[in-house]
Amino acid sequence: LGDTLLKTLVTLGYLNFDRRERVYFPTPKVTALGDWVPRALFGSSRVLDAMRDVHAATGETVSINTKNDIYIQYVQIIQSVHALRFHVDEGTLRPITLSVVGWTLMSTLSDDKIDNLVRRANIASGKSERVATAAMMERIREIRAQGYGYAEDIPFLGGGTICMLLPIKIQNQPAVLGLGGARDRIRENRDRY
């Protein structure tokens, strides 16, 4: 069965077979196997196009993020082109209470669900990462009022982040577009960004 599957993948062009060495190796066609994932996650290319446009206009790190239980997850990232930048890998999880992206995602929830989420995140976090529910609610009220999130020095000291909700859901969860970079550069360009 295994040999039949490998030969079929060779015939379809996904694997290359070296008869002399008797080894299989993936072809570039394998990279196309994941092409359906962005469409499944984002519905169309409009969100990805917007993400690329924001990156082209700013050069900053741009990400699409969603809630994953008590965490935010970086679903898609375009890294900054600036010399001073903060690197985050796609798929990375961060406590939802320790990022303005998380606060913006929580702004879509009712206050009682936020309270529950903050309590659960605090239980899972180390003592130094725990946050007061009242302070969190104040941040979330501010985000709801202004329509976007802005914070400095969180999650990275010396960093700044601007983010806003996207008009899509990913796996039935709200999604946020985040723009982050060096605090002074973000602060200087905040109105333009």
mmCIF file of C-alpha atoms in Angstrom:
data_model
loop_
_atom_site.group_PDB
_atom_site.id
_atom_site.type_symbol
_atom_site.label_atom_id
_atom_site.label_comp_id
_atom_site.label_asym_id
_atom_site.label_seq_id
_atom_site.Cartn_x
_atom_site.Cartn_y
_atom_site.Cartn_z
ATOM 1 C CA LEU A 1 0.000 0.000 0.000
ATOM 2 C CA GLY A 2 2.843 2.414 0.897
ATOM 3 C CA ASP A 3 4.642 1.796 -2.413
ATOM 4 C CA THR A 4 1.417 2.337 -4.345
ATOM 5 C CA LEU A 5 0.802 5.656 -2.573
ATOM 6 C CA LEU A 6 4.367 6.861 -3.233
ATOM 7 C CA LYS A 7 4.186 5.863 -6.919
ATOM 8 C CA THR A 8 0.856 7.677 -7.249
ATOM 9 C CA LEU A 9 2.387 10.825 -5.723
ATOM 10 C CA VAL A 10 5.262 10.559 -8.232
ATOM 11 C CA THR A 11 2.756 10.177 -11.087
ATOM 12 C CA LEU A 12 0.815 13.218 -9.867
ATOM 13 C CA GLY A 13 4.031 15.263 -9.690
ATOM 14 C CA TYR A 14 4.180 15.726 -5.898
ATOM 15 C CA LEU A 15 7.265 13.543 -5.388
ATOM 16 C CA ASN A 16 10.435 12.990 -7.341
ATOM 17 C CA PHE A 17 11.950 9.502 -7.256
ATOM 18 C CA ASP A 18 15.705 8.947 -7.588
ATOM 19 C CA ARG A 19 16.045 5.320 -8.776
ATOM 20 C CA ARG A 20 19.772 5.137 -8.177
ATOM 21 C CA GLU A 21 19.554 6.308 -4.540
ATOM 22 C CA ARG A 22 16.040 4.884 -4.097
ATOM 23 C CA VAL A 23 14.788 8.016 -2.342
ATOM 24 C CA TYR A 24 11.719 10.206 -2.759
ATOM 25 C CA PHE A 25 11.839 13.983 -2.475
ATOM 26 C CA PRO A 26 8.983 16.550 -2.585
ATOM 27 C CA THR A 27 8.635 18.695 -5.690
ATOM 28 C CA PRO A 28 7.655 22.390 -5.697
ATOM 29 C CA LYS A 29 4.091 21.247 -6.448
ATOM 30 C CA VAL A 30 3.808 20.194 -2.780
ATOM 31 C CA THR A 31 3.770 23.856 -1.735
ATOM 32 C CA ALA A 32 0.497 24.298 -3.633
ATOM 33 C CA LEU A 33 -1.220 21.778 -1.355
ATOM 34 C CA GLY A 34 -1.795 24.486 1.246
ATOM 35 C CA ASP A 35 -3.235 27.056 -1.167
ATOM 36 C CA TRP A 36 -6.783 26.315 0.007
ATOM 37 C CA VAL A 37 -5.991 27.189 3.646
ATOM 38 C CA PRO A 38 -6.104 31.018 3.322
ATOM 39 C CA ARG A 39 -9.427 30.803 1.437
ATOM 40 C CA ALA A 40 -10.830 28.489 4.116
ATOM 41 C CA LEU A 41 -9.681 30.798 6.912
ATOM 42 C CA PHE A 42 -10.363 34.214 5.409
ATOM 43 C CA GLY A 43 -13.167 33.520 2.914
ATOM 44 C CA SER A 44 -11.584 35.531 0.116
ATOM 45 C CA SER A 45 -8.326 37.244 -0.650
ATOM 46 C CA ARG A 46 -9.705 40.682 0.341
ATOM 47 C CA VAL A 47 -8.432 40.411 3.920
ATOM 48 C CA LEU A 48 -5.006 39.245 2.767
ATOM 49 C CA ASP A 49 -4.948 42.026 0.158
ATOM 50 C CA ALA A 50 -5.738 44.578 2.887
ATOM 51 C CA MET A 51 -2.996 43.102 5.045
ATOM 52 C CA ARG A 52 -0.472 43.422 2.200
ATOM 53 C CA ASP A 53 -1.637 46.992 1.507
ATOM 54 C CA VAL A 54 -1.120 48.009 5.152
ATOM 55 C CA HIS A 55 2.333 46.418 5.121
ATOM 56 C CA ALA A 56 3.261 48.145 1.840
ATOM 57 C CA ALA A 57 2.150 51.517 3.225
ATOM 58 C CA THR A 58 3.943 51.187 6.585
ATOM 59 C CA GLY A 59 6.699 48.568 6.370
ATOM 60 C CA GLU A 60 5.651 47.486 9.873
ATOM 61 C CA THR A 61 4.823 43.962 11.040
ATOM 62 C CA VAL A 62 1.205 43.248 10.137
ATOM 63 C CA SER A 63 -0.735 40.303 11.509
ATOM 64 C CA ILE A 64 -4.125 38.673 11.503
ATOM 65 C CA ASN A 65 -4.975 37.268 14.894
ATOM 66 C CA THR A 66 -7.794 35.393 16.548
ATOM 67 C CA LYS A 67 -8.798 34.103 19.976
ATOM 68 C CA ASN A 68 -7.789 30.576 20.901
ATOM 69 C CA ASP A 69 -9.296 29.874 24.350
ATOM 70 C CA ILE A 70 -7.390 32.150 26.796
ATOM 71 C CA TYR A 71 -4.788 33.090 24.187
ATOM 72 C CA ILE A 72 -4.441 35.094 21.022
ATOM 73 C CA GLN A 73 -2.996 33.263 18.071
ATOM 74 C CA TYR A 74 -1.045 34.888 15.277
ATOM 75 C CA VAL A 75 -2.715 33.324 12.233
ATOM 76 C CA GLN A 76 -0.953 35.220 9.423
ATOM 77 C CA ILE A 77 2.060 37.554 9.643
ATOM 78 C CA ILE A 78 4.021 39.769 7.292
ATOM 79 C CA GLN A 79 7.264 40.720 9.032
ATOM 80 C CA SER A 80 8.540 44.298 9.254
ATOM 81 C CA VAL A 81 11.122 45.583 6.795
ATOM 82 C CA HIS A 82 12.528 48.052 9.354
ATOM 83 C CA ALA A 83 15.907 47.412 10.974
ATOM 84 C CA LEU A 84 14.408 47.771 14.473
ATOM 85 C CA ARG A 85 11.523 45.313 14.747
ATOM 86 C CA PHE A 86 10.025 42.582 16.901
ATOM 87 C CA HIS A 87 9.743 39.107 15.402
ATOM 88 C CA VAL A 88 6.747 36.825 16.019
ATOM 89 C CA ASP A 89 6.136 33.552 14.200
ATOM 90 C CA GLU A 90 2.819 32.505 12.693
ATOM 91 C CA GLY A 91 0.967 30.191 15.032
ATOM 92 C CA THR A 92 2.466 31.758 18.177
ATOM 93 C CA LEU A 93 0.139 31.895 21.185
ATOM 94 C CA ARG A 94 0.172 34.741 23.726
ATOM 95 C CA PRO A 95 -2.048 35.205 26.794
ATOM 96 C CA ILE A 96 -5.090 37.206 25.719
ATOM 97 C CA THR A 97 -4.683 39.599 28.656
ATOM 98 C CA LEU A 98 -1.103 40.538 27.733
ATOM 99 C CA SER A 99 -1.664 42.164 24.363
ATOM 100 C CA VAL A 100 -3.776 44.976 22.951
ATOM 101 C CA VAL A 101 -4.744 42.501 20.217
ATOM 102 C CA GLY A 102 -6.221 40.305 22.957
ATOM 103 C CA TRP A 103 -8.000 43.247 24.537
ATOM 104 C CA THR A 104 -9.488 44.140 21.162
ATOM 105 C CA LEU A 105 -10.659 40.559 20.659
ATOM 106 C CA MET A 106 -12.205 40.599 24.151
ATOM 107 C CA SER A 107 -14.053 43.824 23.300
ATOM 108 C CA THR A 108 -16.462 41.681 21.254
ATOM 109 C CA LEU A 109 -17.523 39.721 24.352
ATOM 110 C CA SER A 110 -20.045 40.565 27.030
ATOM 111 C CA ASP A 111 -18.618 41.931 30.291
ATOM 112 C CA ASP A 112 -19.386 38.739 32.222
ATOM 113 C CA LYS A 113 -17.571 36.625 29.604
ATOM 114 C CA ILE A 114 -14.599 38.999 29.791
ATOM 115 C CA ASP A 115 -14.545 38.649 33.574
ATOM 116 C CA ASN A 116 -14.531 34.853 33.255
ATOM 117 C CA LEU A 117 -11.827 34.921 30.567
ATOM 118 C CA VAL A 118 -9.567 37.223 32.610
ATOM 119 C CA ARG A 119 -9.946 34.991 35.672
ATOM 120 C CA ARG A 120 -9.056 31.867 33.656
ATOM 121 C CA ALA A 121 -6.092 33.620 32.031
ATOM 122 C CA ASN A 122 -4.870 34.768 35.449
ATOM 123 C CA ILE A 123 -5.028 31.202 36.788
ATOM 124 C CA ALA A 124 -2.944 29.961 33.851
ATOM 125 C CA SER A 125 -0.452 32.864 34.006
ATOM 126 C CA GLY A 126 2.485 33.367 36.253
ATOM 127 C CA LYS A 127 2.051 35.735 39.188
ATOM 128 C CA SER A 128 3.813 38.601 37.379
ATOM 129 C CA GLU A 129 1.480 38.273 34.351
ATOM 130 C CA ARG A 130 -1.821 38.481 36.221
ATOM 131 C CA VAL A 131 -4.033 41.485 35.528
ATOM 132 C CA ALA A 132 -6.786 43.168 37.505
ATOM 133 C CA THR A 133 -10.220 42.658 35.993
ATOM 134 C CA ALA A 134 -11.207 46.283 36.653
ATOM 135 C CA ALA A 135 -8.138 47.592 34.795
ATOM 136 C CA MET A 136 -8.827 45.215 31.910
ATOM 137 C CA MET A 137 -12.443 46.370 31.670
ATOM 138 C CA GLU A 138 -11.276 50.001 31.543
ATOM 139 C CA ARG A 139 -8.939 49.187 28.607
ATOM 140 C CA ILE A 140 -11.718 47.338 26.810
ATOM 141 C CA ARG A 141 -14.212 50.195 27.317
ATOM 142 C CA GLU A 142 -11.643 52.541 25.753
ATOM 143 C CA ILE A 143 -11.215 50.224 22.743
ATOM 144 C CA ARG A 144 -14.986 49.971 22.303
ATOM 145 C CA ALA A 145 -15.291 53.780 22.426
ATOM 146 C CA GLN A 146 -12.492 54.602 19.953
ATOM 147 C CA GLY A 147 -13.056 51.643 17.626
ATOM 148 C CA TYR A 148 -9.469 50.396 17.684
ATOM 149 C CA GLY A 149 -6.780 49.331 20.143
ATOM 150 C CA TYR A 150 -3.493 51.069 20.834
ATOM 151 C CA ALA A 151 -0.821 50.195 23.382
ATOM 152 C CA GLU A 152 2.856 50.710 24.020
ATOM 153 C CA ASP A 153 5.372 48.418 25.738
ATOM 154 C CA ILE A 154 3.100 45.386 25.608
ATOM 155 C CA PRO A 155 3.689 42.655 24.660
ATOM 156 C CA PHE A 156 7.235 43.937 23.931
ATOM 157 C CA LEU A 157 9.067 46.589 25.931
ATOM 158 C CA GLY A 158 9.889 49.346 23.432
ATOM 159 C CA GLY A 159 7.132 48.243 21.070
ATOM 160 C CA GLY A 160 3.852 49.760 19.979
ATOM 161 C CA THR A 161 0.754 48.166 18.500
ATOM 162 C CA ILE A 162 -2.328 49.482 16.721
ATOM 163 C CA CYS A 163 -5.115 47.046 15.920
ATOM 164 C CA MET A 164 -8.737 46.825 14.887
ATOM 165 C CA LEU A 165 -11.415 44.219 14.405
ATOM 166 C CA LEU A 166 -11.810 42.755 10.937
ATOM 167 C CA PRO A 167 -15.211 42.200 9.296
ATOM 168 C CA ILE A 168 -14.604 38.423 9.212
ATOM 169 C CA LYS A 169 -14.548 35.501 11.595
ATOM 170 C CA ILE A 170 -11.980 32.725 11.602
ATOM 171 C CA GLN A 171 -13.350 29.406 12.785
ATOM 172 C CA ASN A 172 -16.287 31.315 14.275
ATOM 173 C CA GLN A 173 -13.976 33.629 16.254
ATOM 174 C CA PRO A 174 -13.534 37.390 15.727
ATOM 175 C CA ALA A 175 -10.337 38.418 13.969
ATOM 176 C CA VAL A 176 -8.066 41.417 14.481
ATOM 177 C CA LEU A 177 -5.611 43.106 12.148
ATOM 178 C CA GLY A 178 -2.564 44.209 14.126
ATOM 179 C CA LEU A 179 0.237 46.573 13.153
ATOM 180 C CA GLY A 180 3.294 46.632 15.370
ATOM 181 C CA GLY A 181 6.788 47.996 15.530
ATOM 182 C CA ALA A 182 9.184 50.155 17.476
ATOM 183 C CA ARG A 183 7.262 52.329 19.972
ATOM 184 C CA ASP A 184 8.729 55.665 18.870
ATOM 185 C CA ARG A 185 8.055 54.962 15.173
ATOM 186 C CA ILE A 186 4.490 53.780 15.879
ATOM 187 C CA ARG A 187 3.838 56.791 18.145
ATOM 188 C CA GLU A 188 5.217 59.217 15.534
ATOM 189 C CA ASN A 189 3.069 57.713 12.757
ATOM 190 C CA ARG A 190 -0.006 56.753 14.811
ATOM 191 C CA ASP A 191 -2.432 59.157 13.120
ATOM 192 C CA ARG A 192 -1.252 58.181 9.628
ATOM 193 C CA TYR A 193 -1.321 54.467 10.445
#
